[in-house]
Amino acid sequence: MINSEGSSGPVAQVFRGTFIHSTPQTALQVLEDALLGVDSAGKIAFIGKGENVLELSQKFGFNPSEVIKLAQHEFFMPGLIDTHIHASQYSYAGTALDMPLLKWLNTYTFPVESHFKDLEFARKVYTQVVKRTLRNGTTTACYFATIHTDASLLLGQIANDFGQRALVGKVCMDRNDSVEHYRETLQESVDETHRFIKELLNKKYPLVKPVVTPRFAPSCTEALLKQLGTIAKNNNLHIQSHISENIDELELVKNLFPDSETYTDVYHKFNLLTDKTIMAHGCHLSDKELTVFRETGTSLSHCPNSNFSLCSGILDARNVLNHKVKLGLGTDVAGGYSSSILDAVRRALDASKVLTIQNPEYQTLTFEEVFRLATLGGSQVLSLDDKIGNFEVGKDFDALRVNVAARGGPIDLVQCEAPKILLEKFLNLGDDRNIVEVFVAGRKVVPCADQTVE
Ligand code: GUN
Ligand code: ZN
C-alpha cells in the first residue's frame, strides 16, 4: 500500500479517512482509515494506513498534527470526468428539448452558437459553465466551443483561471445549409484550427489542451475531414466528434458519403480514429464498427441524458464494454439538460434498466460499474489515465471531498452506514451540497474565493 515512487517534491497536504475509487480490476475499492499525502506539485506522494501515521510522517516529513481528518459520513473519491460537453450550449441548458437531433441543431443550436462571435457573451457563458461544472464536481471536462477561435481561446483561459482540467475544441464545420452565417470555408476552418492550436499551446496552461474538433461528418466536407486528420496526426493531438447518435443522422451520412460503407468508415478513412479520439453517443453502432473502435483505440462518450432528451436512442453500454472499447460518461449539454456527471450516472443506470425491461436476460450495469465510468473510465476515454482517474501514487490529486450528511443537503442518514452504502446514496441522491471540496492537481478549486455563479 505504501509507495513513494513517482512523486516529486515535499509532502504539502495529508488527509486521513475513507477513500473510494476504482481500479481496472475492481469497480469499487474502499480504503478505510487511509492516509494520503499530496506533494507540492499536486501529485499523490503516498497512500498508507492511518494507524501508521507516525512512521509515515517521518518517512515523508510532515507533522502529524497537520493531518486533515475527514469526519464521519465523509469520503474522498476521484474527480468526475465529463468526456463530452458543449460549453457554448450552456445558456439554453434545460430548455429546447422538443425536437429530434437534426431539427434541434438547425432550430436552436446553430443560432445560439453563432452568438459566440461576441466575446463578452462568450465570457459570460463560459465563466458560468466552468464554475457550475466545477461546483458539480467535474474536475476534467472535454469541451466543444464554437467555430470562433478567439472565443474558444477564452474558454481555455477561463478553465485555466478557475483551475479546471480541460480539453478545448474549436469547432470545425464547412457545411451547413440551415444557418448560413454559422459556417466556415474549408480554408478558414483549417487556418483557424492551426491558429487555435498554436495560440492555446503557447499559453502553456498546465491543465488545458486543444482538441481537434470536426463537429460531425454531416457538417464537414471530405476535404476538411482529411485535413483535420492530418493536423491531429502532425501535432499528436486529441480528436473529438459525434457518431451514430440518431437514425436520421445515419441516413444523412449515407447520402453525403456514399463511398463509405459505414459511419465509422467515414472517420476511419480520414485518420480520425486514433487512441486519442473521443466519439460521442454511438447509440446505433454495429458490432463491426465497435470492433474498429477497439482496434484503433477510439473511445466512446456515453451521454444518456441527451440520448433520452432528444429521443436519439439507447446506448448498449454493456455491449460496448464487452467489445473492450474505452467508455466514459458525458453530459452533452445542452442536448443533455444537466451539467452534472452525477445526473449522467443516474441516466446511465436508467438506460441500462430500460434495456433490462426490454430483455430480462440483459446484464444491467451496476452502480459500481457506472461509478468507474464516471471516474477511471473517463480518464481512459481521454487517454489521461496515466495522470488521473483514481488514487494511485504518482497521479495528480483530482478529488472530491464528499459529505453524505451535509447540513441542509438532500440526504438524511438514520444510522451509521458503511462506505459503499454512503457512495451509493451520494450517487443516487446527492448533489453539489454534498461536494464540500473539489481538488484539481492538489489545488482546492471549490470552495474558491469567487464562488458565486454569475
Ligand atoms: N451532432 C452534431 N452537433 C451536435 C451537438 O451540438 N449536439 C449533439 N447532441 N449532437 C450533435
Ligand atoms: Zn454533443
Coordinates of N, CA, C and O in Angstrom, one line a residue, residues 14-15 47 59 73 77 86 99 137 149 151 207 216 218 245 260 270 274 276 285 296 305 334 359 373 391 414 425 439:
V14 N -1.8 16.3 3.8 CA -2.0 14.9 4.1 C -3.5 14.8 4.6 O -3.9 15.6 5.5
F15 N -4.2 13.8 4.1 CA -5.6 13.6 4.5 C -5.7 12.2 5.1 O -5.1 11.2 4.7
I47 N 0.2 6.6 -0.2 CA -1.1 6.1 0.3 C -0.8 5.1 1.3 O -0.1 4.1 1.0
K59 N 8.9 9.3 7.4 CA 9.4 9.0 6.1 C 9.2 10.1 5.1 O 10.0 10.4 4.3
H73 N -19.2 10.0 7.9 CA -20.1 10.3 6.7 C -19.3 11.0 5.6 O -20.0 11.5 4.6
M77 N -13.4 10.8 -3.2 CA -13.5 10.0 -4.4 C -12.8 10.7 -5.5 O -12.6 11.9 -5.4
H86 N -20.8 20.6 -24.4 CA -20.8 21.8 -25.3 C -20.9 23.0 -24.4 O -22.0 23.4 -24.0
M99 N -37.4 18.5 -29.9 CA -37.1 18.1 -31.3 C -36.1 17.0 -31.5 O -35.2 17.0 -30.6
G137 N -18.5 19.1 -9.3 CA -17.5 18.0 -9.1 C -16.8 17.6 -10.4 O -16.1 16.6 -10.4
T149 N -12.5 31.2 -33.1 CA -11.2 30.9 -32.5 C -10.9 31.7 -31.2 O -10.5 31.2 -30.2
A151 N -13.0 33.2 -29.1 CA -13.9 32.7 -28.0 C -13.5 31.4 -27.5 O -13.5 31.1 -26.3
L207 N -3.0 22.6 -17.4 CA -4.1 21.6 -17.4 C -5.0 21.7 -18.6 O -6.0 21.0 -18.6
F216 N -19.3 17.0 -36.7 CA -19.7 15.6 -37.1 C -19.7 15.5 -38.6 O -19.6 16.6 -39.3
P218 N -21.7 15.1 -41.1 CA -22.6 15.9 -41.9 C -22.2 17.4 -42.0 O -22.6 18.1 -42.9
E245 N -25.6 8.9 -33.6 CA -26.5 9.4 -32.4 C -27.9 9.1 -32.7 O -28.7 8.6 -31.8
S260 N -18.5 5.5 -48.4 CA -18.2 4.8 -47.2 C -19.2 3.8 -46.8 O -20.4 4.0 -46.9
F270 N -10.3 9.0 -43.0 CA -9.5 10.3 -42.9 C -8.6 10.3 -41.6 O -8.3 11.4 -41.1
T274 N -8.3 7.4 -33.6 CA -7.0 7.1 -33.0 C -7.1 6.8 -31.6 O -8.3 6.8 -31.0
K276 N -6.4 8.6 -29.3 CA -6.8 9.9 -28.6 C -8.1 10.5 -29.2 O -8.2 11.7 -29.2
L285 N -24.2 2.1 -33.4 CA -23.1 1.5 -34.0 C -23.3 -0.1 -34.0 O -23.8 -0.7 -33.1
T296 N -8.7 0.6 -33.2 CA -8.0 1.9 -33.4 C -7.7 2.5 -32.0 O -7.0 3.6 -32.0
N305 N -28.4 11.3 -20.9 CA -29.5 12.4 -20.7 C -29.8 12.9 -22.1 O -31.0 13.0 -22.5
A334 N -26.1 21.0 -24.5 CA -27.4 21.2 -23.9 C -28.4 20.1 -24.5 O -29.6 20.2 -24.2
N359 N -35.3 -6.7 -22.2 CA -34.8 -8.1 -22.2 C -34.3 -8.5 -20.8 O -33.2 -8.1 -20.4
L373 N -17.2 4.3 -14.7 CA -17.3 5.0 -15.9 C -17.1 6.5 -15.7 O -16.5 7.2 -16.5
F391 N -6.9 6.9 -7.3 CA -5.9 7.3 -6.3 C -4.7 6.3 -6.4 O -4.8 5.2 -5.8
V414 N -30.1 7.8 8.8 CA -30.7 7.4 10.1 C -29.7 6.8 11.0 O -29.7 7.0 12.2
K425 N -25.6 6.1 -1.9 CA -26.6 7.2 -1.6 C -26.2 8.5 -2.3 O -27.0 9.2 -2.8
F439 N -10.7 19.2 -5.5 CA -9.3 19.5 -5.7 C -9.0 19.1 -7.2 O -9.4 18.0 -7.7

